[in-house]
mmCIF file of C-alpha atoms in Angstrom:
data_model
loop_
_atom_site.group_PDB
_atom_site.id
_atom_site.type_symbol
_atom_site.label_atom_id
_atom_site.label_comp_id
_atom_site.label_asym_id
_atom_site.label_seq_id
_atom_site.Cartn_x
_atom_site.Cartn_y
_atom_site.Cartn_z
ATOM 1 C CA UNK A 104 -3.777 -42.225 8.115
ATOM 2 C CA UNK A 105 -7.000 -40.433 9.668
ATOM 3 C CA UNK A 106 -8.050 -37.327 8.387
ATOM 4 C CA UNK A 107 -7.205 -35.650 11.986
ATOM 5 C CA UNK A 108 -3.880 -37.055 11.423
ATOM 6 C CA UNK A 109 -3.101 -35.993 8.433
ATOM 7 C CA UNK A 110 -4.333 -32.253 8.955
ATOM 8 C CA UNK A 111 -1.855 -32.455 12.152
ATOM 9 C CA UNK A 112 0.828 -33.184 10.256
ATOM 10 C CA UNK A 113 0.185 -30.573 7.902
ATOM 11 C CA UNK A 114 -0.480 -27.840 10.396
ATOM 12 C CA UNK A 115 2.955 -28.992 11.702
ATOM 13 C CA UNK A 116 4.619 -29.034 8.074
ATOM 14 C CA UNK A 117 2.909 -25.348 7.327
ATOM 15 C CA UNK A 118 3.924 -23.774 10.471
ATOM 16 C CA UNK A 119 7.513 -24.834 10.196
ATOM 17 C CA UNK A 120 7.040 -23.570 6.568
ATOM 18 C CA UNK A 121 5.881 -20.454 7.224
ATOM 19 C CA UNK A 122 8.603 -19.484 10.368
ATOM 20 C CA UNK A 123 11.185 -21.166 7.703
ATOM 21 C CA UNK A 124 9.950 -18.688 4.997
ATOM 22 C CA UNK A 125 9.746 -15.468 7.836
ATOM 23 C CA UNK A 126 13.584 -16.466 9.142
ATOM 24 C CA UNK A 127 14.593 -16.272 5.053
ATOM 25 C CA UNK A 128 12.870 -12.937 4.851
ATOM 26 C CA UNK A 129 14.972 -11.804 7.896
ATOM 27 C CA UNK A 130 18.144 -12.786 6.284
ATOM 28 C CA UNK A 131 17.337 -10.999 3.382
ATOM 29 C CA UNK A 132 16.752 -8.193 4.856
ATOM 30 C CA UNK A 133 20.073 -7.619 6.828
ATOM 31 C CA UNK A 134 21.922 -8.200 3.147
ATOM 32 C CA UNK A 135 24.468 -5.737 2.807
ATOM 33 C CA UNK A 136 26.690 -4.424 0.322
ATOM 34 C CA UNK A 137 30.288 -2.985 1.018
ATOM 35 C CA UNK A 138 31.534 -1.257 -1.105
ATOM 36 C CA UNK A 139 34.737 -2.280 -3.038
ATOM 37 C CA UNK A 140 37.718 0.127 -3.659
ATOM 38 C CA UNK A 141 36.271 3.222 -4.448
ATOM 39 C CA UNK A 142 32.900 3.709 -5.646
ATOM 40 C CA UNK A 143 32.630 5.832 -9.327
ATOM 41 C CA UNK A 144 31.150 9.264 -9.229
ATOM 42 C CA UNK A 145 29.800 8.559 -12.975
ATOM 43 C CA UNK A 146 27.001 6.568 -14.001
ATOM 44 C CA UNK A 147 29.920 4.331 -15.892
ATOM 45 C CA UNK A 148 31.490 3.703 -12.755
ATOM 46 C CA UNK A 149 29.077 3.653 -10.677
ATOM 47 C CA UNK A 150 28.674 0.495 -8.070
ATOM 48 C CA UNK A 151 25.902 -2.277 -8.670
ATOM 49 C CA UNK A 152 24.024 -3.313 -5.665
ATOM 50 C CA UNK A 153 21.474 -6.410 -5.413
ATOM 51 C CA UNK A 154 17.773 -6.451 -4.889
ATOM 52 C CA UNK A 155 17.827 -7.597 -0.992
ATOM 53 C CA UNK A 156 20.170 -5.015 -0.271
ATOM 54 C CA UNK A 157 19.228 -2.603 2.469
ATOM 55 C CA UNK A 158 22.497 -1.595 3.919
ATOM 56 C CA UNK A 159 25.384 -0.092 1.952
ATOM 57 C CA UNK A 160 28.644 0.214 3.479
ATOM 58 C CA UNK A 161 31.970 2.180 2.510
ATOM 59 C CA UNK A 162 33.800 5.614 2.818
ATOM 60 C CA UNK A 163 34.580 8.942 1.728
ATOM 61 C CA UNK A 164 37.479 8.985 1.720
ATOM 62 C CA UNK A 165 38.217 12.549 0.984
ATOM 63 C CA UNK A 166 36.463 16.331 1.239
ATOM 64 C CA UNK A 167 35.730 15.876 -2.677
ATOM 65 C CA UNK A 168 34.924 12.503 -3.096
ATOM 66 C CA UNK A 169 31.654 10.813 -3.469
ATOM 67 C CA UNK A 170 30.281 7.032 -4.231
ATOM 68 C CA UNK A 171 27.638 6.390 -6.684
ATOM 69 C CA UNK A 172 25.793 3.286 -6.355
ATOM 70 C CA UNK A 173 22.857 2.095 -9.314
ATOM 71 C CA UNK A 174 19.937 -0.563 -8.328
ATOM 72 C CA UNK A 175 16.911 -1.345 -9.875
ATOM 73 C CA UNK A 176 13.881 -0.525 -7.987
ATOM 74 C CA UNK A 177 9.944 -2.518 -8.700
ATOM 75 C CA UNK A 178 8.208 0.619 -8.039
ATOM 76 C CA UNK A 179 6.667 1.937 -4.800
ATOM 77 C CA UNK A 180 8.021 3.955 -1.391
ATOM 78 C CA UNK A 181 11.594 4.254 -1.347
ATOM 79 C CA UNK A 182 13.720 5.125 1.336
ATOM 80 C CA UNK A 183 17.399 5.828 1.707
ATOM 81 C CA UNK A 184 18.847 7.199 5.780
ATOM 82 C CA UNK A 185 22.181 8.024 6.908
ATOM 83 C CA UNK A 186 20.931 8.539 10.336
ATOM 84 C CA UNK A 187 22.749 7.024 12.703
ATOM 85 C CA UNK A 188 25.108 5.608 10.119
ATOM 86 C CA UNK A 189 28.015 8.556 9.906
ATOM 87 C CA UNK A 190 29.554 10.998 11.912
ATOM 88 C CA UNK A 191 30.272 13.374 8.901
ATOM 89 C CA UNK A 192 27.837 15.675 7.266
ATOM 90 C CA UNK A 193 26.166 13.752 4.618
ATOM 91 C CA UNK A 194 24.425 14.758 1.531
ATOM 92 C CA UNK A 195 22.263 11.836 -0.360
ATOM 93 C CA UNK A 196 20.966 12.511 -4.107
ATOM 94 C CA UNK A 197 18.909 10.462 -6.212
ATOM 95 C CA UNK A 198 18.858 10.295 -10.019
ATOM 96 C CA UNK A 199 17.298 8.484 -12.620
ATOM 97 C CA UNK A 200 18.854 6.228 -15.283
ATOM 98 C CA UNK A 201 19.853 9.095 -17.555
ATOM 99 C CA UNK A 202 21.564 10.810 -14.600
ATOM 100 C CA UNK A 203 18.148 13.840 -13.679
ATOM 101 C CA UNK A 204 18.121 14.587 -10.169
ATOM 102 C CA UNK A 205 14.826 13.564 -8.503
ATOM 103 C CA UNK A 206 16.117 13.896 -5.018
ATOM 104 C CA UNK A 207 18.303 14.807 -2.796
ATOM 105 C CA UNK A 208 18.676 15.660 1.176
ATOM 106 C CA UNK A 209 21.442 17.533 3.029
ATOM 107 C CA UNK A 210 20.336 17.679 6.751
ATOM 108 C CA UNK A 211 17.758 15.560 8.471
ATOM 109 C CA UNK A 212 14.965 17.693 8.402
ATOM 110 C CA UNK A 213 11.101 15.411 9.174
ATOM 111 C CA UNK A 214 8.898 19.425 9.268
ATOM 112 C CA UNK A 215 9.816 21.675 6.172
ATOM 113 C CA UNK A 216 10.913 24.800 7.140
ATOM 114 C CA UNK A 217 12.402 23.715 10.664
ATOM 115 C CA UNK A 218 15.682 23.638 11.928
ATOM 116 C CA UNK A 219 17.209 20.383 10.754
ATOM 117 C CA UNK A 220 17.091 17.828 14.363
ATOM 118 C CA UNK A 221 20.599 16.433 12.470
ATOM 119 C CA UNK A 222 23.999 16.291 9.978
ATOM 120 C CA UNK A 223 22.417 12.998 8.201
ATOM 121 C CA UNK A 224 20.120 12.773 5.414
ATOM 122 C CA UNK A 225 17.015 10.547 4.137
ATOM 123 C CA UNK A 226 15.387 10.064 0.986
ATOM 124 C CA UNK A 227 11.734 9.225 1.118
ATOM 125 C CA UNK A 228 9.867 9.172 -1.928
ATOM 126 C CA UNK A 229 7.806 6.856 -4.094
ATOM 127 C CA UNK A 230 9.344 5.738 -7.091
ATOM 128 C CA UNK A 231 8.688 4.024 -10.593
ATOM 129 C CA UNK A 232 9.612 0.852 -11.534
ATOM 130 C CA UNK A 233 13.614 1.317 -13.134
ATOM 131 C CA UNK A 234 17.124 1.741 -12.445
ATOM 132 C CA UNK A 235 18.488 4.349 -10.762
ATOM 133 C CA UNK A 236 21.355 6.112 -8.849
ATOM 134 C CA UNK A 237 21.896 6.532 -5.281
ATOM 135 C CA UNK A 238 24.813 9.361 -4.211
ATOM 136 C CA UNK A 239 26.640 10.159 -1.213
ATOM 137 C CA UNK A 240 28.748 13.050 -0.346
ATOM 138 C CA UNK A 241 29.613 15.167 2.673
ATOM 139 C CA UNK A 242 28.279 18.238 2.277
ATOM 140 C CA UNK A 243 27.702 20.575 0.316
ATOM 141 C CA UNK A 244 29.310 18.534 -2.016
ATOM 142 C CA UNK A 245 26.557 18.268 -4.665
ATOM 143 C CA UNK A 246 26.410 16.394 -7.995
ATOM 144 C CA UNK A 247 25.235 18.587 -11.148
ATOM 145 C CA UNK A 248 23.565 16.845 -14.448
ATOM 146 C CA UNK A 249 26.115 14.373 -15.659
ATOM 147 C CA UNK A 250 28.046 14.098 -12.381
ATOM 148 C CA UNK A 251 31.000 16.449 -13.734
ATOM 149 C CA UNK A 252 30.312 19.948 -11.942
ATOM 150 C CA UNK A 253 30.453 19.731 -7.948
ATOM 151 C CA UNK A 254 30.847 21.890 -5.047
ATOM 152 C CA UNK A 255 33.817 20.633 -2.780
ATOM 153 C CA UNK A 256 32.984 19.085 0.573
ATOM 154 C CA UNK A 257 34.128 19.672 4.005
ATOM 155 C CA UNK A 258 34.317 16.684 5.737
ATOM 156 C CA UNK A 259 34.726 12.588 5.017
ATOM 157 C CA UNK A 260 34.823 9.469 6.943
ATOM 158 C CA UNK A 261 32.620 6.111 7.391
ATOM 159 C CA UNK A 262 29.361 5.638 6.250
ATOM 160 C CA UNK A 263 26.229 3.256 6.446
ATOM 161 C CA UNK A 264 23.553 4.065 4.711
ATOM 162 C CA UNK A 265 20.353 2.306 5.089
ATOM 163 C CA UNK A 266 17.605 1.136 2.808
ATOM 164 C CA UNK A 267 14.149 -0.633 2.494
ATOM 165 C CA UNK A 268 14.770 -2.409 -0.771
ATOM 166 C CA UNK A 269 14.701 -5.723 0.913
ATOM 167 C CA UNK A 270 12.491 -8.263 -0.623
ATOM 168 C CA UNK A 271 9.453 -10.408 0.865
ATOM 169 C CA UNK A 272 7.406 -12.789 -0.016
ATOM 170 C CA UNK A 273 3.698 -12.801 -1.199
ATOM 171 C CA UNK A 274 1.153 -12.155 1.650
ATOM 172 C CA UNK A 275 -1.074 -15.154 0.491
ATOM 173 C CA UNK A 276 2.372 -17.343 0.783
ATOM 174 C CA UNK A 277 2.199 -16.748 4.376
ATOM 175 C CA UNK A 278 -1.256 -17.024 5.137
ATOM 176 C CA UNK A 279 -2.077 -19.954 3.137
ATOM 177 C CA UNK A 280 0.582 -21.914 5.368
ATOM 178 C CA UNK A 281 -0.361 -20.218 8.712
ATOM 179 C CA UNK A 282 -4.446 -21.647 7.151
ATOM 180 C CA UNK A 283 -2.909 -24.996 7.102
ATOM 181 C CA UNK A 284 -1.485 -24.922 10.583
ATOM 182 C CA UNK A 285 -4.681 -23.040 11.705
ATOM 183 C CA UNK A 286 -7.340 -26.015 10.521
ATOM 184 C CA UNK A 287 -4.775 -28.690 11.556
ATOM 185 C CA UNK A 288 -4.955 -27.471 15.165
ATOM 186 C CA UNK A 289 -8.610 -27.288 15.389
ATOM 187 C CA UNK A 290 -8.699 -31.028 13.738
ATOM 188 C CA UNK A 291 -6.002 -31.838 17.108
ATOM 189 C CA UNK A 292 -8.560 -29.994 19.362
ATOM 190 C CA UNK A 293 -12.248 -31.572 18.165
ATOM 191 C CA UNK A 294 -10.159 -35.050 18.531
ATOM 192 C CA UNK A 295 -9.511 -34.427 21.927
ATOM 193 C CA UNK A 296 -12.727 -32.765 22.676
ATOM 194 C CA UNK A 297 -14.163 -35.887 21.067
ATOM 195 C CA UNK A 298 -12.442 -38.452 22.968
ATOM 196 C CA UNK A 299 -13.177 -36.795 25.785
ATOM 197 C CA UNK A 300 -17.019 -37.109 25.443
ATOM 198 C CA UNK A 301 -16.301 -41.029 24.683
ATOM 199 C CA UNK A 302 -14.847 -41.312 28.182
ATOM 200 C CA UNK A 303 -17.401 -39.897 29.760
#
């Protein structure tokens, strides 16, 4: 096999790599967990979710109900929406493995001290590596320290609730394929550009 050959079939073998690799990422990223019965409101009871799960499905079922969900997070920007996902007033709280508040939203509000543009709620914050504790409610149902004390809510219904904890792969992955289909089509061009210049 000559070297022009050979880089072909690479560049061939890394670009099918790399758009196999990109079509796994976007599977992974439209993972989603439902949730199953009824979510715990205690960090006991609360639901597990995966790593590649960005969208969380289920229901409040009731003005005083809520569903607690726990994840592990590798550290960095986190984000948690409602937006577009319920037609209830929502409330979203955060909390760390020992059950401290960190964060929590009530109305979509992007400006502090503006009117809120809508009933749904986002988290946006950058996080530690750990576990944690993701929350929903309607409002103003809120959770206190240990998940005991709460206010009673005023609404209930379906929910999806959105997330970015979706997992990709290395950078260099990609690029070092998308390198081997790079050089493998310049080796396919200088062979025909060489040929060429034989004919003539």
């Amino acid at each position: 096999m000559t070297t022009v050959n050979m880089w072909k079939n690479l560049s061939i073998a890394g670009i099918s790599a790399a758009f196999t690799i990109l079509g796994a990422v976007g599977a992974a990223q439209a993972a989603t967990f439902t949730e199953s019965n009824d979510a715990g409101q205690t960090l006991g009871t609360a639901q597990k979710i995966g790593s590649n799960v960005n969208v969380i499905r289920g229901s409040i079922s009731s003005n005083n109900d809520a569903d607690l969900f726990s994840f592990s997070w590798g550290g960095g920007l986190f984000k948690a929406s409602t937006v577009g996902g319920a037609d209830f007033d929502t409330v979203l709280q955060l909390f760390d493995s020992t059950g401290v508040i960190l964060a929590w939203n009530n109305d979509e509000q992007p400006i502090p001290q503006q009117p809120p543009i809508s009933l749904q709620s986002i988290l946006n914050l950058n996080l530690d590596p750990g576990n944690y504790f993701l929350r929903i409610s309607s409002s103003p149902n809120f959770a206190l320290p240990g998940f005991f004390d709460k206010n009673p809510g005023f609404s209930s219904g379906n929910y999806t609730i959105t997330l970015n904890q979706a997992s990709v792969p290395e950078p260099t992955a990609i690029m070092g394929l998308l390198f081997l289909g790079a050089v493998g089509a310049t080796c396919q061009r200088k062979s025909k550009q060489e040929k060429a210049i034989v004919k003539a």
